[in-house]
Short mmCIF file of C-alpha atoms in Angstrom, two decimals:
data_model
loop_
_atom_site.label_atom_id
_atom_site.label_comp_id
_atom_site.label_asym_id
_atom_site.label_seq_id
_atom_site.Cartn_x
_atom_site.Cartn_y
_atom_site.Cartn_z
CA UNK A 1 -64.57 113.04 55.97
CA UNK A 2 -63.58 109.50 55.40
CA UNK A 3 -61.57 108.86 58.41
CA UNK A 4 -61.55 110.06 61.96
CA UNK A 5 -59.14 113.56 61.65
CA UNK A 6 -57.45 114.93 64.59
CA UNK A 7 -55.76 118.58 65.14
CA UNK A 8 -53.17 119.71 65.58
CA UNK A 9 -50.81 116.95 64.41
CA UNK A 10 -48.06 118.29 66.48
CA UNK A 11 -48.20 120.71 69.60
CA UNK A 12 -45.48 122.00 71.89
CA UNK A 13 -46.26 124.34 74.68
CA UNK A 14 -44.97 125.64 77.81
CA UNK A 15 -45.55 124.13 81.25
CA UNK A 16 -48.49 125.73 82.68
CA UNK A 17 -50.85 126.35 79.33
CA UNK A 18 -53.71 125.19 78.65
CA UNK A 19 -54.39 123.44 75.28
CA UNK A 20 -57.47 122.34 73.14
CA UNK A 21 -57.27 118.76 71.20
CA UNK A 22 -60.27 118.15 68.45
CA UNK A 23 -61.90 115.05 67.16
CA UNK A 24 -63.42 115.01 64.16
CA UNK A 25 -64.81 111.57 63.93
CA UNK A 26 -66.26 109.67 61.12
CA UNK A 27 -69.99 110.77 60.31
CA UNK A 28 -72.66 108.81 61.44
CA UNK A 29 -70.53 107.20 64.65
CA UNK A 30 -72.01 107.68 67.81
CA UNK A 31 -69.22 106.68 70.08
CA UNK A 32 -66.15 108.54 70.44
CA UNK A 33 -63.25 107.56 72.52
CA UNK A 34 -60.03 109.42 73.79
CA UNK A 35 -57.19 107.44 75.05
CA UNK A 36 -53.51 108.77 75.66
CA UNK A 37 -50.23 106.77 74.87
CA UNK A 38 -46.99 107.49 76.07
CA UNK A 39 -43.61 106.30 74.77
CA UNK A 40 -43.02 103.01 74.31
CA UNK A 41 -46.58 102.39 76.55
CA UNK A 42 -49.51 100.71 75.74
CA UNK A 43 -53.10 102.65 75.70
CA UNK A 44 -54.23 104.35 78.63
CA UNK A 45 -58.30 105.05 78.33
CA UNK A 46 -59.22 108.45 78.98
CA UNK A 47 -62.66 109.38 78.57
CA UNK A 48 -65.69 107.09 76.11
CA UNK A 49 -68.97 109.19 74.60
CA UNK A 50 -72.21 107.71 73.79
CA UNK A 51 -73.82 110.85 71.69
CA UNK A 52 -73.19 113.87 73.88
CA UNK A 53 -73.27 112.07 77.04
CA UNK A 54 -69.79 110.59 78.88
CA UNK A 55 -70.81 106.88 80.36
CA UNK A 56 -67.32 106.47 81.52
CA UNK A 57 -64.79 109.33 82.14
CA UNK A 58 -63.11 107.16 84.77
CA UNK A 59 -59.95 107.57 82.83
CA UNK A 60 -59.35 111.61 82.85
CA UNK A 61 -56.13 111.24 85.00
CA UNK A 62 -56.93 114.67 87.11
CA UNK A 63 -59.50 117.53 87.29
CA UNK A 64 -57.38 119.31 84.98
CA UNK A 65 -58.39 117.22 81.69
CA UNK A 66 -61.75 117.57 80.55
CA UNK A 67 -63.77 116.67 77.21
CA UNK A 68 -67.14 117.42 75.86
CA UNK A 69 -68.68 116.79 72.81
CA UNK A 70 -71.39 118.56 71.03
CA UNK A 71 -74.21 117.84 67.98
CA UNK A 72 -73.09 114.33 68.28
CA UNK A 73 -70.03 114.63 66.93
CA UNK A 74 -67.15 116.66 67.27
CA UNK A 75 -65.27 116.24 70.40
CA UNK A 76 -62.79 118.39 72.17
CA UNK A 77 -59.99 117.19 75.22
CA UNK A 78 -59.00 120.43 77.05
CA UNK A 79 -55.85 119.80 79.38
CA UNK A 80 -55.66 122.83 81.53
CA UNK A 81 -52.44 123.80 83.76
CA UNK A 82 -50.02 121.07 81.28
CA UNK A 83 -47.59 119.21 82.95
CA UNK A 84 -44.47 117.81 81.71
CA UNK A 85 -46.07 114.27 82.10
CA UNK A 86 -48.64 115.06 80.15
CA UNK A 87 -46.83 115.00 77.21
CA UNK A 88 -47.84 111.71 75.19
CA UNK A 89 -50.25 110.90 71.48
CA UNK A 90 -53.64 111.48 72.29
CA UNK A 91 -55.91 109.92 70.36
CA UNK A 92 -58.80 109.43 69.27
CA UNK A 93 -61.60 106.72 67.65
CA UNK A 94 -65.14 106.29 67.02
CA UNK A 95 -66.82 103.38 66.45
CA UNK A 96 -70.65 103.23 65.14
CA UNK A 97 -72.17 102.97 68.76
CA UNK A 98 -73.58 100.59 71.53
CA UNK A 99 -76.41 99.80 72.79
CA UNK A 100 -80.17 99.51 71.86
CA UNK A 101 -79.24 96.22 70.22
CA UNK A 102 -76.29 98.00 67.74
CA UNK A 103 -73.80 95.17 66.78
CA UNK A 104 -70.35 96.47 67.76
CA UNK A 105 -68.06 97.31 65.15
CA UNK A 106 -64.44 97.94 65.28
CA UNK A 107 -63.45 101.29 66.30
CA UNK A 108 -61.47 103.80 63.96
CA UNK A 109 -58.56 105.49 64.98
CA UNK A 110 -57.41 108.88 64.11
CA UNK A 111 -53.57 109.36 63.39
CA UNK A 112 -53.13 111.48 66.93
CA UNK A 113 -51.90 114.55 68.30
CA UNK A 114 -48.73 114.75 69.65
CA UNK A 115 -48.55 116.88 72.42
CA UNK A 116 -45.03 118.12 74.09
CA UNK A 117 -45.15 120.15 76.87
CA UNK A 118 -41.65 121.78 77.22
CA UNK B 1 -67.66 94.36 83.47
CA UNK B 2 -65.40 92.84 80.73
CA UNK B 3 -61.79 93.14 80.34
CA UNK B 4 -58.88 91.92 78.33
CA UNK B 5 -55.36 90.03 78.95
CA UNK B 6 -52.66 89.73 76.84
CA UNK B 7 -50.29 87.11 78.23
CA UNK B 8 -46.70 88.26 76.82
CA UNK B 9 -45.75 91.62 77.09
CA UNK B 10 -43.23 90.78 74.24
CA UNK B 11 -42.79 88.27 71.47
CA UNK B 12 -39.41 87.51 69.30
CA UNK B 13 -40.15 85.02 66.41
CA UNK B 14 -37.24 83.72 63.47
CA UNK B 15 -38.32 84.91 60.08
CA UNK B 16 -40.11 82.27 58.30
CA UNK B 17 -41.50 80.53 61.99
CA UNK B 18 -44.82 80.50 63.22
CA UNK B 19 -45.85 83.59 65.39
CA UNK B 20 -48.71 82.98 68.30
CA UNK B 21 -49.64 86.10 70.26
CA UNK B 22 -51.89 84.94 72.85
CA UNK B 23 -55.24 86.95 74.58
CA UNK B 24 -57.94 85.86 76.99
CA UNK B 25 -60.95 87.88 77.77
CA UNK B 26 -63.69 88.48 80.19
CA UNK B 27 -67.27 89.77 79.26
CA UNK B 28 -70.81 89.64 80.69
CA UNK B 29 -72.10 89.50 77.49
CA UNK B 30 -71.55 87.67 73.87
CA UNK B 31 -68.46 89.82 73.09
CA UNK B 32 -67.37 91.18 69.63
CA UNK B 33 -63.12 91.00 69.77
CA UNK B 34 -60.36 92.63 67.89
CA UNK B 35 -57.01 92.80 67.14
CA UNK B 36 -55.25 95.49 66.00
CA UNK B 37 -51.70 96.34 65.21
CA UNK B 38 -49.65 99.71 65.47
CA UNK B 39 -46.65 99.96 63.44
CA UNK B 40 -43.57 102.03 65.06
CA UNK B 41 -44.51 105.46 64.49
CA UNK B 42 -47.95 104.39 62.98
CA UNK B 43 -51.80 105.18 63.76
CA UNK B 44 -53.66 101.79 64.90
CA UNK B 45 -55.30 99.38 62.34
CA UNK B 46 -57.53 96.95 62.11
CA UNK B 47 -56.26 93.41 61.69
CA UNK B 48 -59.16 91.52 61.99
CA UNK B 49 -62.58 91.27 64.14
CA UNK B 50 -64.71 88.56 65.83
CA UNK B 51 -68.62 89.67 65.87
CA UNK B 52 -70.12 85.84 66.52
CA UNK B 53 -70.21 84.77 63.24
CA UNK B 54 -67.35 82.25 62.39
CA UNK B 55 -64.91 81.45 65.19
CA UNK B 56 -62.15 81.55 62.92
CA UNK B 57 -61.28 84.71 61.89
CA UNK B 58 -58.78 86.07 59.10
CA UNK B 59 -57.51 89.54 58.69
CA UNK B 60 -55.15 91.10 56.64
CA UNK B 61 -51.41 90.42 55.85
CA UNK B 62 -51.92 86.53 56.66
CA UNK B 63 -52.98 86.77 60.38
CA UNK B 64 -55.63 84.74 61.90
CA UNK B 65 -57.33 84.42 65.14
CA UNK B 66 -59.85 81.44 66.47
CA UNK B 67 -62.59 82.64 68.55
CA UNK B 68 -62.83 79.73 71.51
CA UNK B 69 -65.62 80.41 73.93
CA UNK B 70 -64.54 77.68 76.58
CA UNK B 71 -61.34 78.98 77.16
CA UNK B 72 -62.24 82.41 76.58
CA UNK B 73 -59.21 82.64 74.31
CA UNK B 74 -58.81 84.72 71.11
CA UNK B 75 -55.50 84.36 70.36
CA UNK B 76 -53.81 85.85 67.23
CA UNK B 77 -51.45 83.47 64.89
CA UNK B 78 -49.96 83.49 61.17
CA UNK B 79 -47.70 80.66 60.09
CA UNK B 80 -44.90 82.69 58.58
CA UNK B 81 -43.51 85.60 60.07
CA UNK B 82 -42.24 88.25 58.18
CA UNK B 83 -40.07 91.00 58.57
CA UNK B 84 -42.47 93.87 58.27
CA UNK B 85 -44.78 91.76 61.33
CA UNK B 86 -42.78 93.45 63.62
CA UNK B 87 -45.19 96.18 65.74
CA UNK B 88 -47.05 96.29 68.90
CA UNK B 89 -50.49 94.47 68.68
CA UNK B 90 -53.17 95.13 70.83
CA UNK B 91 -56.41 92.72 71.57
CA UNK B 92 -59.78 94.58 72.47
CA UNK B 93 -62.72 93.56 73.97
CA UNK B 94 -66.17 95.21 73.07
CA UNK B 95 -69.22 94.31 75.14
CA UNK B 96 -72.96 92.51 73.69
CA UNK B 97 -75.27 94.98 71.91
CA UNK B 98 -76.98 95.10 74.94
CA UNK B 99 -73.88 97.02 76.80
CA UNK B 100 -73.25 100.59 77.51
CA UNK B 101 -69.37 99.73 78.08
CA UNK B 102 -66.06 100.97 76.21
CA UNK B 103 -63.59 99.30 74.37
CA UNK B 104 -61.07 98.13 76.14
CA UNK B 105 -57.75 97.42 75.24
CA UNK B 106 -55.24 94.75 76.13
CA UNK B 107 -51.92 96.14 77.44
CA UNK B 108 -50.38 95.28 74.32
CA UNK B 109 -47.60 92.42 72.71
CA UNK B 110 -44.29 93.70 71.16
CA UNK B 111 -43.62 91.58 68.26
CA UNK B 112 -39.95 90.96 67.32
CA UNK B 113 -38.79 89.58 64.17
CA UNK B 114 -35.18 87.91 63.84
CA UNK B 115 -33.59 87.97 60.81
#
């Protein structure tokens, strides 16, 4: 597609579930990053893929958020267990890449998924 | 390791007056730098980037930024604000094309536009 897309939009669940976020970013771009924003709050950095591979997951907040990304492109963030303080937008961007002498470009965002946990 | 600071948490500017939103940086490497602004309920955009061609740097809407490598500075300015200015904007840091390092984001400056 022509932008990075994100689903769902919206999602509510109970305390307790687990639930799936996707990434669908923007052909061609090999990094892919997840960060989380709660109201009012700036961006907190979750988790940053180079192809398949996670340089820096020093962001996933516990050992029940996880991510993985496959062929290069689409990426999923699994939160397992939710929490009511892990309601927030997650989102996500992808940039072209880094590394073996890439010039960095800016990264596009995707418009988020809202996640309540009730 | 690089990183990013963005020295006012929040900004309030009269319509029609200069607005100056200020961000230093730290990076091993020639960085590329951003700014980007998020409107209230709005995804992130791109208001301009920095990738070490000229230091001076315009984006869209009337903002500018001036890269300045001996203060490590790359702060954000437009000489009119307007009403519809007013949004969060966030500097970012991206590492040489030598790195293997994220983005990373600046903690943010509220803008604030008086009438």
């Amino acid at each position: 597609g022509a932008g990075v897309s994100q689903s769902p939009s919206n999602k509510v669940t109970e305390k307790g579930k687990d639930v799936e976020l996707r990434c669908d970013p923007i052909s061609g771009h090999t990094a892919l990053y997840w960060y989380r924003q709660s109201l009012g709050q700036g961006l907190e950095f979750l988790i940053y893929f180079q192809g398949n591979s996670a340089p820096d997951k020093s962001g996933l907040p516990s050992d029940r958020f996880s991510a993985e990304r496959t062929g290069g492109s689409v990426s999923t963030l699994t939160i397992q267990r939710t929490q009511q303080e892990d309601s927030a937008v997650y989102l996500c961007a992808s940039s072209l890449g880094q590394g073996q002498g890439m010039i960095n470009t800016e990264a596009f965002f995707g418009q988020g998924t809202r996640l309540t946990v009730v | 390791a690089q990183s990013v600071t963005q020295l006012d948490s929040h900004v309030s500017v009269s319509e029609g007056t200069p607005v100056l939103l200020r961000c230093n940086y730290s990076s091993s490497y020639s960085p590329s730098l951003f700014w980007y602004v998020q409107h209230p309920n709005k995804g992130l955009q791109l208001l301009l980037k920095y990738t070490s061609a000229a230091t001076l740097v315009k984006g869209i809407n009337g903002f500018e930024a001036e890269f300045k490598k001996s203060e490590t500075s790359f702060h954000l300015t437009k000489p009119s604000a307007h009403m519809s200015d007013a949004a969060e904007y966030f500097c970012v840091v991206s590492p040489g094309p030598f790195g293997n390092e994220k983005l990373t984001f600046g903690t943010g400056t509220r803008l604030t536009i008086i009438p």
